[in-house]
Coordinates of C-alpha atoms in Angstrom, one line a residue:
Chain A
X285 CA 17.8 -25.5 9.8
X286 CA 15.6 -22.8 8.2
X287 CA 17.3 -20.8 5.4
X288 CA 16.2 -17.6 7.2
X289 CA 18.7 -18.2 10.0
X290 CA 21.5 -18.0 7.4
X291 CA 20.4 -14.3 7.0
X292 CA 21.7 -12.4 10.0
X293 CA 20.8 -9.2 8.2
X294 CA 17.1 -10.0 8.6
X295 CA 17.5 -10.2 12.3
X296 CA 19.4 -6.9 12.2
X297 CA 16.4 -5.3 10.3
X298 CA 14.0 -6.6 13.0
X299 CA 16.1 -5.1 15.7
X300 CA 16.1 -1.8 14.0
X301 CA 12.3 -2.0 13.6
X302 CA 12.0 -2.8 17.3
X303 CA 14.1 0.3 18.0
X304 CA 11.9 2.4 15.7
X305 CA 8.7 1.2 17.5
X306 CA 10.3 2.0 20.9
X307 CA 11.0 5.5 19.5
X308 CA 7.3 5.9 18.6
X309 CA 6.4 4.8 22.2
X310 CA 8.8 7.3 23.6
X311 CA 7.4 10.1 21.4
X312 CA 3.8 9.3 22.5
X313 CA 4.7 9.1 26.2
X314 CA 6.8 12.2 26.2
X315 CA 4.3 14.5 24.5
X316 CA 6.1 14.9 21.3
X317 CA 4.3 16.7 18.5
X318 CA 1.8 14.9 16.4
X319 CA 3.9 15.5 13.3
X320 CA 6.9 13.8 15.0
X321 CA 4.8 10.7 15.9
X322 CA 3.4 10.6 12.4
X323 CA 6.8 10.5 10.7
X324 CA 8.1 7.9 13.1
X325 CA 5.2 5.6 12.5
X326 CA 5.5 6.1 8.7
X327 CA 9.2 5.2 9.1
X328 CA 8.2 2.0 10.8
X329 CA 5.9 1.2 8.0
X330 CA 8.6 1.7 5.4
X331 CA 11.0 -0.5 7.3
X332 CA 8.4 -3.3 7.7
X333 CA 7.7 -3.1 4.0
X334 CA 11.4 -3.6 3.3
X335 CA 11.6 -6.5 5.6
X336 CA 8.5 -8.2 4.1
X337 CA 10.0 -7.8 0.6
X338 CA 13.1 -9.6 1.7
X339 CA 11.3 -12.5 3.3
X340 CA 9.0 -12.8 0.3
X341 CA 12.1 -13.1 -1.9
X342 CA 13.6 -15.7 0.4
X343 CA 10.4 -17.7 0.4
X344 CA 9.9 -17.5 -3.4
X345 CA 13.5 -18.6 -4.0
X346 CA 13.7 -21.3 -1.3
X347 CA 10.2 -22.8 -1.3
X348 CA 9.0 -22.3 -4.9
X349 CA 11.8 -21.9 -7.4
X350 CA 14.6 -23.9 -5.7
X351 CA 16.0 -26.8 -7.9
X352 CA 15.1 -30.2 -6.6
X353 CA 11.8 -29.4 -4.8
X354 CA 8.9 -31.7 -5.6
X355 CA 5.9 -30.4 -7.5
X356 CA 3.9 -30.8 -4.2
X357 CA 6.4 -28.7 -2.3
X358 CA 6.4 -26.0 -4.9
X359 CA 2.5 -25.8 -4.9
X360 CA 2.5 -25.5 -1.1
X361 CA 5.2 -22.8 -1.2
X362 CA 3.3 -20.9 -3.9
X363 CA 0.0 -21.0 -1.9
X364 CA 1.7 -19.8 1.2
X365 CA 3.2 -16.8 -0.7
X366 CA -0.1 -15.9 -2.3
X367 CA -1.9 -15.9 1.0
X368 CA 0.6 -13.3 2.3
X369 CA 0.6 -11.2 -0.9
X370 CA -3.2 -11.0 -1.0
X371 CA -3.2 -10.0 2.7
X372 CA -0.2 -7.7 2.5
X373 CA -1.1 -5.9 -0.8
X374 CA -4.6 -5.0 0.4
Chain B
X66 CA 0.1 18.7 26.7
X67 CA -0.2 17.0 23.2
X68 CA -3.6 15.7 22.4
X69 CA -2.0 12.3 21.7
X70 CA -1.3 11.7 25.3
X71 CA -5.0 11.8 26.0
X72 CA -5.2 8.7 23.8
X73 CA -3.9 5.8 26.0
X74 CA -5.3 3.4 23.3
X75 CA -2.6 4.6 20.9
X76 CA 0.1 3.7 23.4
X77 CA -1.6 0.3 23.9
X78 CA -1.5 -0.2 20.1
X79 CA 2.2 0.6 20.1
X80 CA 2.8 -2.0 22.9
X81 CA 1.0 -4.6 20.8
X82 CA 3.1 -3.8 17.8
X83 CA 6.3 -4.0 19.9
X84 CA 5.1 -7.5 21.0
X85 CA 4.4 -8.5 17.4
X86 CA 7.9 -7.4 16.4
X87 CA 9.4 -9.4 19.2
X88 CA 7.4 -12.4 17.9
X89 CA 9.0 -11.9 14.5
X90 CA 12.4 -11.8 16.2
X91 CA 11.7 -15.0 18.1
X92 CA 10.5 -16.8 14.9
X93 CA 13.7 -15.8 13.1
X94 CA 16.0 -16.8 15.8
X95 CA 14.2 -20.1 16.6
X96 CA 14.2 -21.4 13.1
X97 CA 10.5 -21.0 12.5
X98 CA 9.2 -21.7 9.0
X99 CA 9.4 -19.1 6.4
X100 CA 5.6 -19.0 6.1
X101 CA 5.3 -18.3 9.9
X102 CA 7.7 -15.4 9.7
X103 CA 5.9 -14.1 6.6
X104 CA 2.6 -14.1 8.3
X105 CA 4.0 -12.4 11.4
X106 CA 5.6 -9.6 9.5
X107 CA 2.4 -9.1 7.4
X108 CA 0.5 -8.8 10.7
X109 CA 2.9 -6.2 11.9
X110 CA 2.3 -4.2 8.7
X111 CA -1.4 -4.4 9.2
X112 CA -1.1 -3.2 12.8
X113 CA 1.2 -0.3 11.8
X114 CA -1.3 0.7 9.0
X115 CA -4.0 0.8 11.6
X116 CA -1.9 2.9 14.0
X117 CA -1.0 5.4 11.2
X118 CA -4.6 5.8 10.2
X119 CA -5.5 6.7 13.8
X120 CA -2.7 9.3 14.1
X121 CA -3.5 10.8 10.7
X122 CA -7.1 11.2 12.0
X123 CA -5.9 12.9 15.2
X124 CA -3.6 15.2 13.3
X125 CA -6.3 16.1 10.8
X126 CA -8.9 16.9 13.5
X127 CA -6.5 18.6 15.9
X128 CA -4.1 20.5 13.7
X129 CA -6.2 21.3 10.6
X130 CA -9.9 21.2 11.2
X131 CA -10.1 22.2 14.9
X132 CA -12.2 25.4 15.5
X133 CA -10.2 28.4 16.6
X134 CA -6.9 27.5 14.8
X135 CA -5.3 30.4 12.9
X136 CA -5.1 30.1 9.1
X137 CA -1.4 29.8 9.5
X138 CA -1.7 26.9 11.9
X139 CA -4.1 25.1 9.6
X140 CA -1.7 25.5 6.6
X141 CA 1.2 24.1 8.6
X142 CA -1.0 21.2 9.8
X143 CA -2.1 20.4 6.3
X144 CA 1.5 20.5 5.0
X145 CA 2.7 18.1 7.7
X146 CA -0.2 15.7 6.9
X147 CA 0.5 15.7 3.2
X148 CA 4.2 15.0 3.7
X149 CA 3.3 11.8 5.6
X150 CA 0.5 10.8 3.2
X151 CA 2.8 11.1 0.1
X152 CA 5.5 9.1 1.9
X153 CA 3.1 6.6 3.5
X154 CA 0.9 5.9 0.4
X155 CA 3.8 5.3 -2.0
Chain C
X143 CA -17.4 25.6 -10.0
X144 CA -15.4 22.9 -8.3
X145 CA -11.7 23.8 -7.6
X146 CA -10.7 20.6 -9.3
X147 CA -11.8 21.9 -12.7
X148 CA -9.1 24.6 -12.3
X149 CA -6.6 21.8 -12.4
X150 CA -6.3 20.6 -16.1
X151 CA -3.2 18.6 -15.1
X152 CA -5.5 16.3 -13.1
X153 CA -7.5 15.6 -16.2
X154 CA -4.3 15.0 -18.2
X155 CA -3.2 12.4 -15.5
X156 CA -6.6 10.6 -15.9
X157 CA -6.1 10.5 -19.7
X158 CA -2.7 9.0 -19.2
X159 CA -4.1 6.4 -16.8
X160 CA -6.9 5.6 -19.3
X161 CA -4.1 5.0 -21.9
X162 CA -2.2 2.8 -19.6
X163 CA -5.3 0.7 -18.9
X164 CA -5.9 0.4 -22.6
X165 CA -2.3 -0.9 -22.9
X166 CA -3.0 -3.6 -20.3
X167 CA -6.1 -4.6 -22.3
X168 CA -4.0 -4.8 -25.5
X169 CA -1.3 -6.9 -23.8
X170 CA -3.9 -9.3 -22.5
X171 CA -5.7 -9.7 -25.8
X172 CA -2.5 -9.9 -27.8
X173 CA -1.0 -12.7 -25.8
X174 CA 1.8 -10.6 -24.4
X175 CA 4.0 -12.3 -21.8
X176 CA 2.8 -12.4 -18.2
X177 CA 5.7 -10.3 -17.1
X178 CA 4.7 -7.6 -19.6
X179 CA 1.2 -7.5 -18.3
X180 CA 2.5 -7.5 -14.6
X181 CA 4.6 -4.5 -15.2
X182 CA 1.9 -2.6 -17.1
X183 CA -0.6 -3.2 -14.3
X184 CA 2.0 -2.1 -11.6
X185 CA 2.5 1.1 -13.7
X186 CA -1.3 1.8 -13.6
X187 CA -1.2 1.3 -9.8
X188 CA 1.7 3.8 -9.5
X189 CA -0.1 6.4 -11.6
X190 CA -3.4 6.0 -9.7
X191 CA -1.5 6.4 -6.4
X192 CA 0.0 9.6 -7.7
X193 CA -3.4 10.9 -8.8
X194 CA -5.0 10.0 -5.5
X195 CA -2.2 11.9 -3.6
X196 CA -2.9 15.0 -5.7
X197 CA -6.7 14.9 -5.1
X198 CA -6.2 14.3 -1.4
X199 CA -4.0 17.4 -1.3
X200 CA -6.6 19.5 -3.1
X201 CA -9.3 18.2 -0.8
X202 CA -7.3 18.9 2.3
X203 CA -6.4 22.4 1.2
X204 CA -9.8 23.4 -0.2
X205 CA -12.2 21.7 2.1
X206 CA -10.5 21.5 5.5
X207 CA -7.6 24.1 5.7
X208 CA -9.0 26.9 3.5
X209 CA -9.4 30.3 5.3
X210 CA -13.0 31.3 5.7
X211 CA -14.6 27.9 5.9
X212 CA -17.1 27.4 8.8
X213 CA -16.2 24.9 11.6
X214 CA -19.0 22.7 10.2
X215 CA -17.6 22.7 6.7
X216 CA -14.1 21.8 8.0
X217 CA -15.5 18.9 10.0
X218 CA -17.4 17.5 7.0
X219 CA -14.2 17.9 4.8
X220 CA -12.1 16.1 7.4
X221 CA -14.6 13.2 7.7
X222 CA -14.7 12.8 3.9
X223 CA -10.9 12.7 3.7
X224 CA -10.6 10.2 6.6
X225 CA -13.1 7.9 4.8
X226 CA -10.9 7.8 1.8
X227 CA -7.6 7.5 3.7
X228 CA -8.9 4.5 5.7
X229 CA -10.1 2.8 2.6
X230 CA -7.1 3.8 0.4
X231 CA -4.4 3.0 2.9
X232 CA -5.6 -0.5 3.8
Chain D
X162 CA -0.6 -19.0 -26.4
X163 CA -0.1 -17.2 -23.1
X164 CA -2.0 -18.7 -20.2
X165 CA -3.5 -15.3 -19.5
X166 CA -5.6 -15.4 -22.6
X167 CA -7.3 -18.4 -21.1
X168 CA -8.6 -16.1 -18.4
X169 CA -11.4 -14.0 -19.9
X170 CA -12.3 -12.8 -16.4
X171 CA -9.0 -10.8 -16.4
X172 CA -10.0 -9.0 -19.5
X173 CA -13.4 -8.3 -18.0
X174 CA -11.7 -6.8 -14.9
X175 CA -9.7 -4.5 -17.1
X176 CA -12.8 -3.4 -18.9
X177 CA -14.4 -2.6 -15.6
X178 CA -11.3 -0.6 -14.6
X179 CA -11.4 1.3 -17.9
X180 CA -15.1 2.2 -17.1
X181 CA -14.1 3.4 -13.6
X182 CA -11.3 5.6 -15.0
X183 CA -13.9 7.0 -17.5
X184 CA -16.1 7.8 -14.5
X185 CA -13.3 9.7 -12.8
X186 CA -12.8 11.6 -16.0
X187 CA -16.5 12.5 -16.2
X188 CA -16.5 13.6 -12.6
X189 CA -13.6 15.8 -13.1
X190 CA -14.9 17.4 -16.3
X191 CA -18.5 17.8 -14.9
X192 CA -17.5 19.7 -11.8
X193 CA -18.4 16.8 -9.4
X194 CA -17.5 17.3 -5.8
X195 CA -14.0 16.6 -4.6
X196 CA -15.3 13.9 -2.3
X197 CA -16.9 12.1 -5.3
X198 CA -13.7 12.2 -7.3
X199 CA -11.7 11.0 -4.3
X200 CA -14.0 8.0 -3.8
X201 CA -13.9 7.1 -7.5
X202 CA -10.1 7.2 -7.7
X203 CA -9.9 5.1 -4.5
X204 CA -12.2 2.6 -6.1
X205 CA -9.9 2.4 -9.2
X206 CA -7.0 1.7 -6.9
X207 CA -8.8 -1.1 -5.2
X208 CA -9.8 -2.6 -8.5
X209 CA -6.2 -2.4 -9.8
X210 CA -4.9 -4.0 -6.6
X211 CA -7.3 -6.9 -7.2
X212 CA -6.2 -7.3 -10.8
X213 CA -2.5 -7.2 -9.8
X214 CA -3.1 -9.9 -7.2
X215 CA -4.7 -12.2 -9.8
X216 CA -1.9 -11.7 -12.3
X217 CA 0.8 -12.2 -9.7
X218 CA -1.0 -15.5 -8.8
X219 CA -1.0 -16.6 -12.5
X220 CA 2.6 -15.7 -12.9
X221 CA 3.7 -17.6 -9.7
X222 CA 1.7 -20.7 -10.7
X223 CA 2.7 -20.7 -14.4
X224 CA 6.2 -19.4 -14.5
X225 CA 7.7 -20.5 -11.1
X226 CA 5.7 -23.4 -9.6
X227 CA 4.5 -25.2 -12.7
X228 CA 5.6 -28.9 -12.9
X229 CA 8.1 -29.5 -15.8
X230 CA 9.7 -26.0 -15.9
X231 CA 13.5 -26.0 -16.1
X232 CA 15.5 -24.6 -13.1
X233 CA 16.5 -21.7 -15.4
X234 CA 12.8 -20.9 -16.3
X235 CA 11.8 -21.0 -12.6
X236 CA 14.7 -18.6 -11.7
X237 CA 13.7 -16.2 -14.5
X238 CA 10.0 -16.4 -13.4
X239 CA 10.9 -15.7 -9.8
X240 CA 13.1 -12.7 -10.7
X241 CA 10.3 -11.2 -12.8
X242 CA 7.8 -11.6 -9.9
X243 CA 10.2 -10.0 -7.4
X244 CA 10.8 -7.0 -9.6
X245 CA 7.0 -6.3 -9.6
X246 CA 6.5 -7.1 -5.9
X247 CA 9.3 -4.7 -4.9
X248 CA 7.9 -2.0 -7.1
X249 CA 4.2 -2.7 -6.3
X250 CA 4.6 -3.0 -2.6
X251 CA 6.5 0.2 -2.0

């Protein structure tokens, strides 16, 4: 079982983000003002940043730093993390 | 009618983002690997960045630069944009 | 005279950033810990973000929203801003 | 000796960033156009992002994933990295 499934709070975050995206959709289809749509999308971005930080932390602790991992497992975990950080921090 | 509703492509982007968020949810609940979840969330972030750029452009062109706006309307539009940029570019 | 030169605070910010970059250089050449270098570089990034926000605000107010600009000037100012936002907010 | 000092390319990057910051300073004091200053500052931000990615990678590989580290050293290295990522990826 993946360690992430022991984190129901992550799933709750994703549900909230799904709700925020639905709120953007509603604003766009119901002619809301541009400023309203702007703020809702910026809010989604902030929430996605927060989610990504949490999952990066989980990955770092469980796939790179965790006691008992082999050197090989650590190297793979580190490479996976760097791939996302380089992409994410563009 | 808000100028955004004349941009069906924006609504299509939001639908895609909603689909990507659902894919994150599925990965979390179906025990997908941490690296899979990481990449899916980073993809959502990239898509949200793209959407925000488009809406910032719309707002700039329609509420600040548009010929015929009053000085007051331009000032309000500029302030709304700066509020999002300061928050978004943190 | 460009409106930016009426903002000595901007030049002061740039001096501070130059000092922060020099502190990164010193840390690298004097064998400081990786964590020290990391935090110093992250501090430079934060300061550069703050400077960029200020200059975006100046540009928006002086080259897009300013009363008396021609429609052509506003359109050019808006395009210049969008070019930086798309690049900057990647 | 810190592993970073075995990376002269990092020092070269910092020198380039120092040069870019000096170019911003020159643009501001010599009345360059707002758009010129904007692009120069956005270029500094891009360069700082690139430097930070490199140092994050060094830290991850040398202070978290490196074979032979103690569990305690790995946990400290992971915490140091997360502190910067949370701050950096705001």
